[in-house]
Short mmCIF file of C-alpha atoms in Angstrom, two decimals:
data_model
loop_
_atom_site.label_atom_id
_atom_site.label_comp_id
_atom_site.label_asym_id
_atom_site.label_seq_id
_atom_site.Cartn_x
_atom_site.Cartn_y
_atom_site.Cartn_z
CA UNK R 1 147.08 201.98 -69.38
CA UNK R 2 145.08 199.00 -68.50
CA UNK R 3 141.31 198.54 -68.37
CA UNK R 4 141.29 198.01 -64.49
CA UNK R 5 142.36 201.72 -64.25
CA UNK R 6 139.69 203.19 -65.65
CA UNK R 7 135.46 204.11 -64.69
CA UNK R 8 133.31 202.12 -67.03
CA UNK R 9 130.99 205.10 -68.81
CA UNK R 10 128.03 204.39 -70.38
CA UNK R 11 125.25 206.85 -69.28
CA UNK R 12 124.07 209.40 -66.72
CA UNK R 13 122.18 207.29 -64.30
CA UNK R 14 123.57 206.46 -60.39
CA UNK R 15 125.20 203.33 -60.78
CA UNK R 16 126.45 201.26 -57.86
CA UNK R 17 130.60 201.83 -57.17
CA UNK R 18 132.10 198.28 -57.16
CA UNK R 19 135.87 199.08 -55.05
CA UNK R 20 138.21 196.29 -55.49
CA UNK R 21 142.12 195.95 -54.88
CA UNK R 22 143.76 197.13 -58.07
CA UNK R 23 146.55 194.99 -57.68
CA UNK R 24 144.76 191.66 -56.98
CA UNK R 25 144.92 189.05 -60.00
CA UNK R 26 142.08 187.01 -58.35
CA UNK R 27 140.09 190.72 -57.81
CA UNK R 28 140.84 191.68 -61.32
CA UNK R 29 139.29 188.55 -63.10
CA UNK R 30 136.11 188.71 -60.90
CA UNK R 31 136.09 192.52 -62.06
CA UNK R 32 136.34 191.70 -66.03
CA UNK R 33 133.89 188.79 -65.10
CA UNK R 34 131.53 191.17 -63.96
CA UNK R 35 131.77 193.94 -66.38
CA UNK R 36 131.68 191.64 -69.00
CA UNK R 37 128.20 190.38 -67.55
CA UNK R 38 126.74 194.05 -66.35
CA UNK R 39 124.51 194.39 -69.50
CA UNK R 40 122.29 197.35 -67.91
CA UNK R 41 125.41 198.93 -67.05
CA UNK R 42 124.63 199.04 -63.05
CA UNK R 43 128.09 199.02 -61.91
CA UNK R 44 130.99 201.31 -61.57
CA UNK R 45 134.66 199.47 -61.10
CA UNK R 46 137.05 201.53 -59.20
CA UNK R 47 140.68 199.89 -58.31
CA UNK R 48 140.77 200.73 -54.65
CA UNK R 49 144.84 202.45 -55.05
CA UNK R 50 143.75 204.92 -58.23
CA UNK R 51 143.30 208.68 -57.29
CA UNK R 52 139.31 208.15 -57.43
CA UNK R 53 139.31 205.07 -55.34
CA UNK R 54 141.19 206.83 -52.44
CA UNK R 55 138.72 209.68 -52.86
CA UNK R 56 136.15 207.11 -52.48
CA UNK R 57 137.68 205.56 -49.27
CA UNK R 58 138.61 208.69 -47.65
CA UNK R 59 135.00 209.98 -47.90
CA UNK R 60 133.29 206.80 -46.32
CA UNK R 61 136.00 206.46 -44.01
CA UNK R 62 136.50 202.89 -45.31
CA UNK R 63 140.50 202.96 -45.98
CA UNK R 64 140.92 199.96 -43.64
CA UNK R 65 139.09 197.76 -45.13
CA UNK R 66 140.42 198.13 -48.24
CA UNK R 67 143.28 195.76 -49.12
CA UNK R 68 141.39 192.44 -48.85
CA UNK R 69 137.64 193.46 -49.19
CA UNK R 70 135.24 193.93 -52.06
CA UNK R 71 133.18 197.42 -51.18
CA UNK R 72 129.93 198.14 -52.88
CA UNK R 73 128.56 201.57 -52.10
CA UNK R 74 124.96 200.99 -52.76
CA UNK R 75 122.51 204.68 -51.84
CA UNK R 76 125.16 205.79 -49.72
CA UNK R 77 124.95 202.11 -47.83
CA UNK R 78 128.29 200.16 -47.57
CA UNK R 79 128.47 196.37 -48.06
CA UNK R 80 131.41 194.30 -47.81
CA UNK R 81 132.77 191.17 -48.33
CA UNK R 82 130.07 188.35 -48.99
CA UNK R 83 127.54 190.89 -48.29
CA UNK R 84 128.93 192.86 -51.20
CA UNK R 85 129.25 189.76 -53.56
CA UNK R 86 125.33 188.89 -52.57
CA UNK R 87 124.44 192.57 -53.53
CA UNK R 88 126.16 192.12 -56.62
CA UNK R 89 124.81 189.09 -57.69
CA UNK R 90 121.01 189.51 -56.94
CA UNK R 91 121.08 192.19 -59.47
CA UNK R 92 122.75 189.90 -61.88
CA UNK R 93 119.82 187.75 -63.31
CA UNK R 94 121.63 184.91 -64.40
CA UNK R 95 124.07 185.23 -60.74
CA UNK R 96 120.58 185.75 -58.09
CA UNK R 97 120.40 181.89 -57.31
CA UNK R 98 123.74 182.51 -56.36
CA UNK R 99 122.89 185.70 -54.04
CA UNK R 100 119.70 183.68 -52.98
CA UNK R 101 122.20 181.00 -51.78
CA UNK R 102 124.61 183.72 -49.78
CA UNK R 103 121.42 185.22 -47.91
CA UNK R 104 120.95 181.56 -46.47
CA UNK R 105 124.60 181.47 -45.32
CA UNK R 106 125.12 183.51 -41.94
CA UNK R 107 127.85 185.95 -41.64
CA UNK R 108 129.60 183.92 -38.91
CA UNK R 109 130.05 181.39 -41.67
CA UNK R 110 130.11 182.97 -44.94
CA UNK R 111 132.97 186.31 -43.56
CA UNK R 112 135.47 183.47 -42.12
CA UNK R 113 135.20 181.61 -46.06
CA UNK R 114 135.99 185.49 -47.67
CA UNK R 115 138.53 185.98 -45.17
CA UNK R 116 140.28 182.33 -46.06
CA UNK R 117 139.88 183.39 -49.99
CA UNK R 118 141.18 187.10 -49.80
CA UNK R 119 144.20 186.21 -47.34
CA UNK R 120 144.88 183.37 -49.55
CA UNK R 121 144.00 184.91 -53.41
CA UNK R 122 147.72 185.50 -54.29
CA UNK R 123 148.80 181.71 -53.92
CA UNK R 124 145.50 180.93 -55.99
CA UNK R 125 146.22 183.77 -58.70
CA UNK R 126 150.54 184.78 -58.87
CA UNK R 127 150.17 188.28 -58.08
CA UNK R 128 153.37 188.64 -60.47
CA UNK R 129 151.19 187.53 -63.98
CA UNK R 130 150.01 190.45 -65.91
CA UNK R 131 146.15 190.65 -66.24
CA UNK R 132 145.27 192.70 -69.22
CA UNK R 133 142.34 194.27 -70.96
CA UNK R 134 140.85 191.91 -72.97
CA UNK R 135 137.27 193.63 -73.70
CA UNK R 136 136.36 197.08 -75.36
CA UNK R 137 133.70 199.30 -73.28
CA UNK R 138 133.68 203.04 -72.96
CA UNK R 139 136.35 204.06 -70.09
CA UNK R 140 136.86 207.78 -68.08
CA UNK R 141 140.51 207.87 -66.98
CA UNK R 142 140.42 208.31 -63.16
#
């Protein structure tokens, strides 16, 4: 089984749950970019079609949002979309110019640019390549 079907484990504390479309290329990459970067071990990556993803969606009542949308749960908040990605980022030291640059951005422009991306990611990344595991970190099959 491949990385992107696993929980990243690395210690007791509440991390933040990252929910992403397991069967995205473009989704994938920005996970592995991510994990690759989370040195404090913040986040938790959960592929939005495995058994604890559902779970996940089912018990926020989020399932529609799912296919195309990037959902941090963050204290029992929900973020999504470029909200999500500014969350992300501002607790990414080398990322928060980034987030600081999102925050500027209103919704009404910054939603209809995520919307463009995500209905658009497959023609940027095939869908049909193969994305594989290419770091070690401590995984809980989910």
């Amino acid at each position: 089984m491949g990385f992107l079907n696993y929980i990243k484990i690395k210690s007791n504390k509440e991390r933040l749950k990252i929910i992403f479309d397991g069967s995205c290329n473009l989704c994938k990459k920005g996970i592995i970019f991510l994990s690759k970067r989370d040195k404090k071990s913040s986040f938790v990556f959960i592929a939005n079609n495995s058994t604890e993803g559902k779970k996940i969606l089912d018990k926020y009542k989020i399932k529609d949002l799912s296919k195309k949308t990037i959902i941090l749960i963050k204290n029992n908040n929900i973020y999504t979309k470029a909200t999500a990605i500014k969350h992300i980022l501002s607790l990414m030291p080398r990322f928060r110019f980034i987030s600081i640059i999102l925050s500027i951005i209103p919704k009404f422009i910054s939603y209809p640019i995520y919307d463009l991306i995500a209905n658009r990611r497959n023609k940027f990344y095939n869908s049909n390549n193969c994305i594989t595991n290419r770091i070690t970190l401590n995984f809980l099959i989910i």
